Coordinates of C-alpha atoms (C1' of nucleotides) in Angstrom, one line a residue:
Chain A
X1189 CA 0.0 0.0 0.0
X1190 CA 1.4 3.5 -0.6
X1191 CA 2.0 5.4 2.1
X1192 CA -0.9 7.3 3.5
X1193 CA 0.8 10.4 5.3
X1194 CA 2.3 10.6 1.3
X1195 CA -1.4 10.6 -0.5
X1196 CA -3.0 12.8 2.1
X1197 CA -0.7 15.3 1.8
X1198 CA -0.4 15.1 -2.2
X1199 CA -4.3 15.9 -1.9
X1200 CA -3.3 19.5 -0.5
X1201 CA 0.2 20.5 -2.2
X1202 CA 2.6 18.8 -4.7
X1203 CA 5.1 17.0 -3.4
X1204 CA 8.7 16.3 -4.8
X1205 CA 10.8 13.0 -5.4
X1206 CA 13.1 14.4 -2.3
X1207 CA 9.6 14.9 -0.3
X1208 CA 8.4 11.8 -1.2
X1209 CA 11.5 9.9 -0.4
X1210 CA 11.7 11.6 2.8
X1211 CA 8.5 10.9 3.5
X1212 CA 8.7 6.9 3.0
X1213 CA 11.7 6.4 5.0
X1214 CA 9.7 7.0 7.8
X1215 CA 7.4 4.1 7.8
X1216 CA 10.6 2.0 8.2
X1217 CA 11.7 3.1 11.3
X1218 CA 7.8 2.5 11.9
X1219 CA 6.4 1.1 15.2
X1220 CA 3.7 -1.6 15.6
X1221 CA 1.5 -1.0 18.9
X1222 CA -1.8 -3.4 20.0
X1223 CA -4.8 -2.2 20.1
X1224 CA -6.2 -0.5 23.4
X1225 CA -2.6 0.7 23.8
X1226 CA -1.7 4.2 25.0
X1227 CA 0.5 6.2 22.1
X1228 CA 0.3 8.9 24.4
X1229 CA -1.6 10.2 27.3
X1230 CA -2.0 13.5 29.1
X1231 CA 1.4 15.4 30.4
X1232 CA 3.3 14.1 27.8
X1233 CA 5.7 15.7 26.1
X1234 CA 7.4 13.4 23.6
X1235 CA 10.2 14.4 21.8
X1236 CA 9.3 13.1 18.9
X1237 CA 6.4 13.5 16.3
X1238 CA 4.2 10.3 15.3
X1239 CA 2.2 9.2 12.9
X1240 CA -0.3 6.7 12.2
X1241 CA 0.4 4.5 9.2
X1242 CA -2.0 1.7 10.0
X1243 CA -4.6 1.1 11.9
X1244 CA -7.4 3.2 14.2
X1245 CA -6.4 5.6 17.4
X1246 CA -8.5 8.3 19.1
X1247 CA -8.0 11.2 20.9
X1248 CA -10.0 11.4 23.9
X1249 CA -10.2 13.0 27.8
X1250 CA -11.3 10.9 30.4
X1251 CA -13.6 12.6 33.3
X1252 CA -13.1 12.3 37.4
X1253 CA -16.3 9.5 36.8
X1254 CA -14.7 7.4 34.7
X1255 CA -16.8 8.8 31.7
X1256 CA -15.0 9.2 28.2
X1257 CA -15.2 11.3 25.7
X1258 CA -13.6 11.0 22.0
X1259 CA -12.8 14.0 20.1
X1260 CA -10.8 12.5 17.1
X1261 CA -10.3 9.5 15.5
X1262 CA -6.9 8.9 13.3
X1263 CA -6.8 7.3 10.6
X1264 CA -3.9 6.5 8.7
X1265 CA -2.2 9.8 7.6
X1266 CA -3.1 11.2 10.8
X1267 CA -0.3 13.1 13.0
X1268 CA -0.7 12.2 16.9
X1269 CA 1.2 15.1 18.3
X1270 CA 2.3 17.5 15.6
X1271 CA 1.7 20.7 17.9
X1272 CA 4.5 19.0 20.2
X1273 CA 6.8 21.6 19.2
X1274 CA 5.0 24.3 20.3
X1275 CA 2.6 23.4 23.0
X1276 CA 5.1 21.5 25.7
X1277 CA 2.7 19.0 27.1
X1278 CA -0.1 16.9 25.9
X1279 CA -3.6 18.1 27.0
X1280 CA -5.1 14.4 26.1
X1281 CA -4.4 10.9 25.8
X1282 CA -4.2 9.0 22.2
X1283 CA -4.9 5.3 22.4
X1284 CA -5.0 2.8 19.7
X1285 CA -7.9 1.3 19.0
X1286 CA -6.7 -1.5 16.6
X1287 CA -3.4 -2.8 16.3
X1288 CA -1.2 0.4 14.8
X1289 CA 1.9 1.0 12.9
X1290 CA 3.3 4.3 13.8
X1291 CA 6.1 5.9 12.7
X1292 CA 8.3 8.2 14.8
X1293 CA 9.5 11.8 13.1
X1294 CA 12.4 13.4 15.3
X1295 CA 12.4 16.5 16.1
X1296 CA 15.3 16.8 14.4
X1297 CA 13.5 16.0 10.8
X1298 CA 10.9 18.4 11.8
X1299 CA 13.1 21.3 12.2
X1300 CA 15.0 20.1 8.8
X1301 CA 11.7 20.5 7.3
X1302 CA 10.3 23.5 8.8
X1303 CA 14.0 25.1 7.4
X1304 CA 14.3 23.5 4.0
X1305 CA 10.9 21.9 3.1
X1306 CA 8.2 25.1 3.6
X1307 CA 5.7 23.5 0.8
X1308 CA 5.7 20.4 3.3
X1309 CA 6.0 22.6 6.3
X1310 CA 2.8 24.2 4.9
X1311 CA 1.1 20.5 4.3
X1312 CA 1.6 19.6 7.9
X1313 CA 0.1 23.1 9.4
X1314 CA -2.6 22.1 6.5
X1315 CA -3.2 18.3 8.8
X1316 CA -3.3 20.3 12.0
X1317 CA -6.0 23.2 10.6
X1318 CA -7.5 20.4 9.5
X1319 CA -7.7 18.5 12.5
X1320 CA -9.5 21.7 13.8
X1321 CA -12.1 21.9 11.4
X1322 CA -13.1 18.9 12.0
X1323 CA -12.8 19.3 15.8
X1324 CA -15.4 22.2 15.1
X1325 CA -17.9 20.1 13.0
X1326 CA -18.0 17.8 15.5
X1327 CA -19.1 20.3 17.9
X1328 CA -21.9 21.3 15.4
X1329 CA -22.6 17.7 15.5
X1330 CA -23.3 16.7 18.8
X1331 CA -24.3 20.0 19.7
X1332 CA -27.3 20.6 17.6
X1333 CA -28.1 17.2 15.8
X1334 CA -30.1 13.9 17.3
X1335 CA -28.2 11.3 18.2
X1336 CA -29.1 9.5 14.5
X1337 CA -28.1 12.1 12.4
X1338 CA -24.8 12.5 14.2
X1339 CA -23.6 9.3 13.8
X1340 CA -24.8 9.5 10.0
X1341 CA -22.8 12.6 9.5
X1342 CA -19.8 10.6 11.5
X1343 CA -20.1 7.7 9.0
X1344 CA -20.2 10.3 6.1
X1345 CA -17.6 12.3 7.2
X1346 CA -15.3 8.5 7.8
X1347 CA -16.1 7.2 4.5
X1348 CA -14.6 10.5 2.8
X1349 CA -11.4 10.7 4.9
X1350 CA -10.8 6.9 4.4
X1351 CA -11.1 7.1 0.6
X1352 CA -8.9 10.2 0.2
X1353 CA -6.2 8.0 1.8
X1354 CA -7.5 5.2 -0.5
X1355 CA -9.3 3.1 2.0
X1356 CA -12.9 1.7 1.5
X1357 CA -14.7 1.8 -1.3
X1358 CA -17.5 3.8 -2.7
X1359 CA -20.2 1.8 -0.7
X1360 CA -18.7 0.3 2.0
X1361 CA -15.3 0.7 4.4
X1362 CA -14.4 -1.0 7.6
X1363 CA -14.9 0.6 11.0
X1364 CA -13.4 -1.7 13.8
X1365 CA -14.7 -0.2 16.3
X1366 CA -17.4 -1.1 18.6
X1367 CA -20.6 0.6 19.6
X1368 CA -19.3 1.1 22.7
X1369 CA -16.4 3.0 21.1
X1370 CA -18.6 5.2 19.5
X1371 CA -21.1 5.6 22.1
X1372 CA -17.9 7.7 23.4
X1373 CA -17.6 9.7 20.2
X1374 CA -20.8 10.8 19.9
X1375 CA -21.9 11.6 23.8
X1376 CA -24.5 9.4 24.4
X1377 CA -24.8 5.6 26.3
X1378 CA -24.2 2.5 23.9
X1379 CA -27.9 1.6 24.2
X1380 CA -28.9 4.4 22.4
X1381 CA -26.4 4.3 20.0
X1382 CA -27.8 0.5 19.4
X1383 CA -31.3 1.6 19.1
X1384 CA -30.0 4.7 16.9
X1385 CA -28.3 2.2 14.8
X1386 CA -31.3 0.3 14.4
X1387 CA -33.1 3.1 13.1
X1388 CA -30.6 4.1 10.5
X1389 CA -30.8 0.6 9.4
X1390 CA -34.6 -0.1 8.8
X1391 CA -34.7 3.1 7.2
X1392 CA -32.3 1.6 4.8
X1393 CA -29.3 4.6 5.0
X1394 CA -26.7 2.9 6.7
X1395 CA -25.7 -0.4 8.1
X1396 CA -22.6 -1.6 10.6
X1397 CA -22.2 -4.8 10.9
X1398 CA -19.3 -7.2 12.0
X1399 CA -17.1 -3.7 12.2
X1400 CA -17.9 -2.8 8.3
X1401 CA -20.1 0.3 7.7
X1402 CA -22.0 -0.4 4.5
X1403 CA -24.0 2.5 2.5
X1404 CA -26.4 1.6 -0.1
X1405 CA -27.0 5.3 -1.4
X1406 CA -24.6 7.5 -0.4
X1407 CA -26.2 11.1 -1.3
X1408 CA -29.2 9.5 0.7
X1409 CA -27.3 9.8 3.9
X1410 CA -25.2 12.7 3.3
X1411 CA -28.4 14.3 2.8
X1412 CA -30.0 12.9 5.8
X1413 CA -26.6 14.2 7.7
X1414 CA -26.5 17.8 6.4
X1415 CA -23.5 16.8 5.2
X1416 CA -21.3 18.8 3.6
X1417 CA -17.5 17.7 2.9
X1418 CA -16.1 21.5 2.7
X1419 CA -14.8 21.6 6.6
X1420 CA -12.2 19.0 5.4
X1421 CA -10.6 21.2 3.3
X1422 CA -9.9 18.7 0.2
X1423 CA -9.6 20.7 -2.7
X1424 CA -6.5 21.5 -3.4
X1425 CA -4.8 25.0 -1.2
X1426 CA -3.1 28.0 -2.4
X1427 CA 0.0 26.0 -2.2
X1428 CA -1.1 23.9 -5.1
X1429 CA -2.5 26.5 -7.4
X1430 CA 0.7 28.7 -6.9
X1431 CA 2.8 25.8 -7.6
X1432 CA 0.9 25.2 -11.0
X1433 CA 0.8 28.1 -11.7
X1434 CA 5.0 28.3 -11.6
X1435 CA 4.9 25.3 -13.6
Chain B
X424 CA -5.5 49.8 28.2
X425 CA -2.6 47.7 26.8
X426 CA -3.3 45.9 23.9
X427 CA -5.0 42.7 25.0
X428 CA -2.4 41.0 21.9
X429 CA 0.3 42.1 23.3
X430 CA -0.8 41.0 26.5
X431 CA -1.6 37.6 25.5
X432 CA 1.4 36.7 23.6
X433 CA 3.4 37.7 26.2
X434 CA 1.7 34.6 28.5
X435 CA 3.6 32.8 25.9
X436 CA 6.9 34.3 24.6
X437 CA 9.0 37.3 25.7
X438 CA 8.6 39.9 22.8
X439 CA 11.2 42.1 21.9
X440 CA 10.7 45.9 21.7
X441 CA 10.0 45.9 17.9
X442 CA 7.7 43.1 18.3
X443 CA 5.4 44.8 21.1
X444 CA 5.8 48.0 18.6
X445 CA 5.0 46.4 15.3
X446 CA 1.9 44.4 17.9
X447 CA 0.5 47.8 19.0
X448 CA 0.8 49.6 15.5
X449 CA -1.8 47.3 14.2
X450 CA -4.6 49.3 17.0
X451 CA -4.2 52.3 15.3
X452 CA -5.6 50.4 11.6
X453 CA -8.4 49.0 13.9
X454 CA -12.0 48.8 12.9
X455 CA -15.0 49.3 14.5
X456 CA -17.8 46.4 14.1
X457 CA -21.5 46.9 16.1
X458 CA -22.8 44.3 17.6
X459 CA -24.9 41.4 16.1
X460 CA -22.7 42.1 12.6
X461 CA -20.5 39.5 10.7
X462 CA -17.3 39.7 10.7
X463 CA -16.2 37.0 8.1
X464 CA -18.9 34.5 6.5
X465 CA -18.3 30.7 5.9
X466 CA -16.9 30.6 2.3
X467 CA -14.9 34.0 2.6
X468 CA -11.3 34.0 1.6
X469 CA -10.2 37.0 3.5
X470 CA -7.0 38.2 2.5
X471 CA -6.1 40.0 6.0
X472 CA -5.8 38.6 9.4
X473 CA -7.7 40.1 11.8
X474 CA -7.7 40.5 15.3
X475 CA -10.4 41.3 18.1
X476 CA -9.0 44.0 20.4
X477 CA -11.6 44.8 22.3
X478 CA -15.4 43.4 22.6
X479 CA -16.6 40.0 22.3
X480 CA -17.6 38.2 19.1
X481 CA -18.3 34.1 18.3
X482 CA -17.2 30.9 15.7
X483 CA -20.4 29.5 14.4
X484 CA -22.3 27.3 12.0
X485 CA -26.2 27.4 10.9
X486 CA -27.9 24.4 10.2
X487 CA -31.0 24.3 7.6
X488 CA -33.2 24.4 9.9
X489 CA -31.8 27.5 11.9
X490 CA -30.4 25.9 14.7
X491 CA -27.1 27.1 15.1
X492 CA -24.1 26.4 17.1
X493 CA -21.5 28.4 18.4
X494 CA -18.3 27.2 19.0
X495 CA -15.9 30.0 20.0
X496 CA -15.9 33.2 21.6
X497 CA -13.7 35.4 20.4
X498 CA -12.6 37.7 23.4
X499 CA -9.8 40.9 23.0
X500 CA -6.4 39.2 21.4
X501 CA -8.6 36.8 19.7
X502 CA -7.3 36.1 16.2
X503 CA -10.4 35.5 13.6
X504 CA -8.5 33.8 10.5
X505 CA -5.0 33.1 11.4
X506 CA -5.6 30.0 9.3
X507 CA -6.4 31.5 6.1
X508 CA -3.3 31.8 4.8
X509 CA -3.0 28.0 4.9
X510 CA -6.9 27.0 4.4
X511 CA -8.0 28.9 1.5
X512 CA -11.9 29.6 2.5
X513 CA -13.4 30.2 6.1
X514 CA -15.3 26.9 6.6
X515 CA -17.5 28.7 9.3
X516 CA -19.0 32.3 10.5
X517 CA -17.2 35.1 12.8
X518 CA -20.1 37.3 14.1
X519 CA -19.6 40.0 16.6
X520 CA -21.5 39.4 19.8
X521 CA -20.8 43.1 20.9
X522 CA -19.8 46.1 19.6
X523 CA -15.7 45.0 18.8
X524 CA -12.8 46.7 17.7
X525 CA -11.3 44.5 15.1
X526 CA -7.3 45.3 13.6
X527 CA -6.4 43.9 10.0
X528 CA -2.9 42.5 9.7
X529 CA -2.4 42.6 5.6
X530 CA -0.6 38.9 4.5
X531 CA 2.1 40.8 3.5
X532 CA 2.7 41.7 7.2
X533 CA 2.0 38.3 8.0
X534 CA 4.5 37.0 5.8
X535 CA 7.2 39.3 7.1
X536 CA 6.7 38.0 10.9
X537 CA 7.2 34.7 9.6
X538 CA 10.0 35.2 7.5
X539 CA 12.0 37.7 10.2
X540 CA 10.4 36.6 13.3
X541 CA 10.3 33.0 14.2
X542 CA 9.7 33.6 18.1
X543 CA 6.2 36.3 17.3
X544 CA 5.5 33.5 14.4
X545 CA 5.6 30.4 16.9
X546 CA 3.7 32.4 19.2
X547 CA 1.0 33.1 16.8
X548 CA 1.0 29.5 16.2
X549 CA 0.3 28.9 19.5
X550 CA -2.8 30.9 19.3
X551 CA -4.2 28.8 17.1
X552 CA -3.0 25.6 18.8
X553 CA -4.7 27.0 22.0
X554 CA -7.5 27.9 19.9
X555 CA -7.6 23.7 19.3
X556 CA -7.3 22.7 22.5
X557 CA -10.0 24.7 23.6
X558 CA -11.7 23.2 21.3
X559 CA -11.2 20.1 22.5
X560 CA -12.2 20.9 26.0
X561 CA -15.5 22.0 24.7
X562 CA -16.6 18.6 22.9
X563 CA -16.2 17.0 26.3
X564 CA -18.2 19.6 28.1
X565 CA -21.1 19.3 25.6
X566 CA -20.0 15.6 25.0
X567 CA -20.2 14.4 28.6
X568 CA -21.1 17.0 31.6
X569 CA -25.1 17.5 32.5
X570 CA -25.8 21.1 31.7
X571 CA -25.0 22.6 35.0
X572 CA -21.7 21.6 35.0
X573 CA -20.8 22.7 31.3
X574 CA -22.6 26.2 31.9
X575 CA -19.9 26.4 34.9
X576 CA -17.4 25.0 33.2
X577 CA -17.7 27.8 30.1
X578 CA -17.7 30.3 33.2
X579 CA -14.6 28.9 34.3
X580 CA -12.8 28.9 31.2
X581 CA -13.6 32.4 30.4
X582 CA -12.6 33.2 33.8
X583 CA -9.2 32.9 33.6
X584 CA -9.0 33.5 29.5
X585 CA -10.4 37.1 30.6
X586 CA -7.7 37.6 33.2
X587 CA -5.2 36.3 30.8
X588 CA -5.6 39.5 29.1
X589 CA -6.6 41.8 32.2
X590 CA -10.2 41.8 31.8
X591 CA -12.4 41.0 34.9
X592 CA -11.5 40.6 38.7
X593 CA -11.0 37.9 40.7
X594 CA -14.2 37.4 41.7
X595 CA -16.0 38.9 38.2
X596 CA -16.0 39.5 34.9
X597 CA -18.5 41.0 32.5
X598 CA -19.8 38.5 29.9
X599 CA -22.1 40.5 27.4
X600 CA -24.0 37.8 26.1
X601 CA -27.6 36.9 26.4
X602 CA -28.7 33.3 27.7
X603 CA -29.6 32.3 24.4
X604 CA -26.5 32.9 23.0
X605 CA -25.1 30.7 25.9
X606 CA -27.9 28.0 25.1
X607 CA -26.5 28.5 21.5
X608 CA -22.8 27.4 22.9
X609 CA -23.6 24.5 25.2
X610 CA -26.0 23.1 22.8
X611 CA -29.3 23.5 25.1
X612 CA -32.5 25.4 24.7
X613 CA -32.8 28.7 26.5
X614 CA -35.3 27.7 28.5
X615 CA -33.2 25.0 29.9
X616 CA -30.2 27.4 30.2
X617 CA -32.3 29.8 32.5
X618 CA -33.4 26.7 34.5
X619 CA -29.9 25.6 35.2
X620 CA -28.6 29.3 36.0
X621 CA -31.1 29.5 38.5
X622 CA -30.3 25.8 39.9
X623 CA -25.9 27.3 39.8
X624 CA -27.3 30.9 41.4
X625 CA -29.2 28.7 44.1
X626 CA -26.4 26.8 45.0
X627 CA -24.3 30.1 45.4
X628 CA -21.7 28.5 42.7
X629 CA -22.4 31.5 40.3
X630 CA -24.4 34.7 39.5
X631 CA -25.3 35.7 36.1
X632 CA -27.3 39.1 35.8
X633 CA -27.1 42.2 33.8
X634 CA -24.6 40.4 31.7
X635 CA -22.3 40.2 35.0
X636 CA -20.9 36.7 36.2
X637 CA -20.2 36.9 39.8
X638 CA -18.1 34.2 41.3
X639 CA -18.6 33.9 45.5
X640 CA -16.0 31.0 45.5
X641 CA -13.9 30.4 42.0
X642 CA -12.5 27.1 44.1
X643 CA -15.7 25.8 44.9
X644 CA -17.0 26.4 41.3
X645 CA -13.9 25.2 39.6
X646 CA -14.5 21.6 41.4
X647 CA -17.9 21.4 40.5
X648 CA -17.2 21.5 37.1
X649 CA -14.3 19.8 37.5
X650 CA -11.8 22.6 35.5
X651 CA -8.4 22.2 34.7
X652 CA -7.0 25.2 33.1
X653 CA -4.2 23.2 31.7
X654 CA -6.0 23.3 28.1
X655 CA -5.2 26.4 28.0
X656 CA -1.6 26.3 28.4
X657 CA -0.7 29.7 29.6
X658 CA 2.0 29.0 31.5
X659 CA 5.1 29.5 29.3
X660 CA 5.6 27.3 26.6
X661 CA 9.3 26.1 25.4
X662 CA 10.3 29.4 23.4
X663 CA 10.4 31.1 26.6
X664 CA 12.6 29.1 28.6
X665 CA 15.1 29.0 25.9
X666 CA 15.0 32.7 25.5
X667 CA 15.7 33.0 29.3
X668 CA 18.8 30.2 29.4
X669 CA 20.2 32.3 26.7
X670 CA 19.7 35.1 29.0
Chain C
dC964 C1' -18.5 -26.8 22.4
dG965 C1' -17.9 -23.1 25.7
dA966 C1' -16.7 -18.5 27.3
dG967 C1' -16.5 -13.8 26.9
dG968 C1' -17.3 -9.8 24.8
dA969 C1' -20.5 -7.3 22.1
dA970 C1' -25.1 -6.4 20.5
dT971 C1' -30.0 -6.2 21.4
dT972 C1' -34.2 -5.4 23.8
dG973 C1' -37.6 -4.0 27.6
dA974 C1' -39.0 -1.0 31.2
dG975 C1' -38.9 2.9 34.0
dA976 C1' -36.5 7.2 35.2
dA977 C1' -34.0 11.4 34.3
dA978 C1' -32.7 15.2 31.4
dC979 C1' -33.9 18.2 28.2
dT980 C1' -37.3 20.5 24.8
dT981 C1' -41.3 22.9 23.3
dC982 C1' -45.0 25.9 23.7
dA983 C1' -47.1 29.4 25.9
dA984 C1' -47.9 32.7 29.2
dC985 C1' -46.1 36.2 32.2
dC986 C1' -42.8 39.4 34.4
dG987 C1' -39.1 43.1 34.6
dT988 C1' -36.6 46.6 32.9
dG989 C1' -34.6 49.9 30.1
dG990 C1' -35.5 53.0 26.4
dT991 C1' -38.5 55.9 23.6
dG992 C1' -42.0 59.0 22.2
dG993 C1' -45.8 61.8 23.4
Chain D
dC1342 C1' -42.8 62.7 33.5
dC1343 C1' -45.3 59.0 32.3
dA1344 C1' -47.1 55.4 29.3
dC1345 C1' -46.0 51.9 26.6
dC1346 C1' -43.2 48.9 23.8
dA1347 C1' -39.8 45.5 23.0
dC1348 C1' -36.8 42.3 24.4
dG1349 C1' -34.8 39.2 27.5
dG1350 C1' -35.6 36.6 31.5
dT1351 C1' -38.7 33.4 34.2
dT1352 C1' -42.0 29.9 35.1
dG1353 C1' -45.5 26.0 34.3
dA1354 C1' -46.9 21.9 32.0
dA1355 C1' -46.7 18.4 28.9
dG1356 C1' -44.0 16.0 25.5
dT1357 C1' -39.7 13.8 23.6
dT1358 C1' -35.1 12.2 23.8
dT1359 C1' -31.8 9.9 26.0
dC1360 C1' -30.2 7.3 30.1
dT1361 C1' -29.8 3.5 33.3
dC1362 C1' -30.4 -1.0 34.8
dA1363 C1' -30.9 -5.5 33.8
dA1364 C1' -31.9 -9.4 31.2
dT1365 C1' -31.1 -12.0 26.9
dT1366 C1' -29.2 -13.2 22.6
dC1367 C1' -25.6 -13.2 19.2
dC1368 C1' -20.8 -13.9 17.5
dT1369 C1' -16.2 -14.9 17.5
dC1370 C1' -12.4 -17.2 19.0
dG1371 C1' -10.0 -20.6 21.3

DNA sequence: CGAGGAATTGAGAAACTTCAACCGTGGTGG
DNA sequence: CCACCACGGTTGAAGTTTCTCAATTCCTCG
């Protein structure tokens, strides 16, 4: 499989054979982690940069009452901790949720990049803006929608991420999570993400089964969602054009 | 008053003379913006930066049906679209909440800071990373706390945010909003909003009238919504203790 | 086949919403 | 100076969504 980190981030700017290379010797000096591992957790402050190449992890804070919350799920092509070198400590735990490979950037290469590199300086700042945009749509989600359409708009907004890293297909993708897991996401208990689940299912826009999410009309349930793809910021950036543009 | 800017960066990095200059320059270009007004729209590609100096304004998104959702408030050294030059549209609203005073930075100033500045630049970074974080914190208020608890918990927050930048007392702090801008932020109705301020005011955990939050007990309140400023990481972040060993 | 985790279902309780009426207050025009 | 208007805050009552607890059932893996 090619490298994800390398296909997300030729989405946003063009990258170059050095880039590329660069890029791909990472995932040999990557890790592999089990799943319900921590990558890291809270008061952190790891030295190094890491990304997911494989696998599931989340993002999440854990309350005084033992209550969860998720914020983020990465996928592969996801940074863990790129704000590392600016913020000193972590203010939330990442934990695998599937067995992982991660791959470890120094410091080091991030400064050589941040000095030599700035198109891919600029495409990681693009992962972490991002990362917020999605944080805020998620806020959105559980903020104003019921508890089916925001697991709709969560499966909608998965299925684009997964295929712009060339997982899934147009119809189907694998989530291995369990309801449980996403009872977390979402804010709400597991039973009513089972009985929301049900819903979705008899009214024939979305079905998760055996950890695959299948989709039998797509524009059905983006529709259903309000869902509208823009917050990820996949069309290519001024990076890309002004590239082109030199070309 | 001192710029609230210059203030706030300052929490994060020590600025040098030409930086606090350049920083306070910017108020004289300011703009004043009456209340209930937009300051940027979703689908905007602003080509300035701007900054809130003074007043208070709000991050939102409007469903179909009119719901909406706010998911920042913007408070003086607030920055509106740090991220623009990176993402090339605004994938959400700016809208002042008050009257605001709101500087431009032009991208060519912008570009300068980050080609002859790399301590002001990381510190503007930092802005946004805080701006993320915050984020963050907020999914798990709405995500997981009753709405008592995330009611005080936004108090909290803005609390210490509003010291950060010498607005408020120890004990108070002026929040200019109306309740159902606050039910618009936690996700609840107004109705329920007004119930549960009277449930925090009856508890003596919090006041909220004439847009005035009065705090008996910051300690007690803090617990009951179980704050951690740490989100916000104000205290100082790595630039600043190299700065200082080189000192 | 058995065991354990995950999914499903029922029932009753709690949290939150909606609708609608009413109150308080500050500002405005006569 | 007062009447009144408008807007935000407050309250009641009834409805809806979501939660909790607890009991089964279903699957997967060993």
């Amino acid at each position: 499989m090619v490298n994800a980190l390398i296909r997300k981030l030729e989405g946003f700017t063009p990258l170059s054979d050095n880039d590329r290379t660069l890029l791909s010797e990472l995932s040999n000096r990557a890790v592999s982690i089990s799943a319900d591992q921590p990558i890291i957790l809270q008061g952190d402050a790891p030295s190094d940069v890491r990304v997911v190449l494989e696998g599931f992890a989340a993002r999440s804070k854990t309350l005084r009452d033992g209550s969860q919350q998720i914020f983020a799920y990465l996928v592969p092509g996801d940074f863990c901790d790129l704000h590392v070198a600016v913020l000193s400590a972590m203010d939330h735990d990442i934990r695998t949720l599937t067995p992982c490979k991660v791959a470890n950037i120094s410091k080091k290469t991030v400064r050589e990049i941040a000095e030599t590199r700035p198109n891919l300086m600029q495409a990681l700042w693009w992962c972490t803006l991002v990362d917020a945009a999605t944080l805020r749509e998620w806020l959105v989600n559980i903020g104003q929608r019921s508890a089916e359409e925001r697991i709709a708009h969560l499966f909608c907004e998965l299925h684009v991420r997964l295929k712009a890293v060339g997982l899934g297909s147009s119809k189907s993708f694998e989530l291995p999570i369990t309801q449980d897991v996403l009872a977390k996401t979402m804010g709400l208990s597991s039973v009513h993400v089972n009985r929301s689940l049900k819903e979705l299912r008899e009214r024939e826009l979305v079905t998760f089964k055996s950890r695959v999410i299948k989709i039998p009309d797509i524009g059905r349930l983006e529709e259903y969602a309000e869902f509208d793809s823009s917050y990820l910021h996949l069309t290519r950036g001024p990076a890309y054009a002004e590239a082109h543009a030199a070309a």
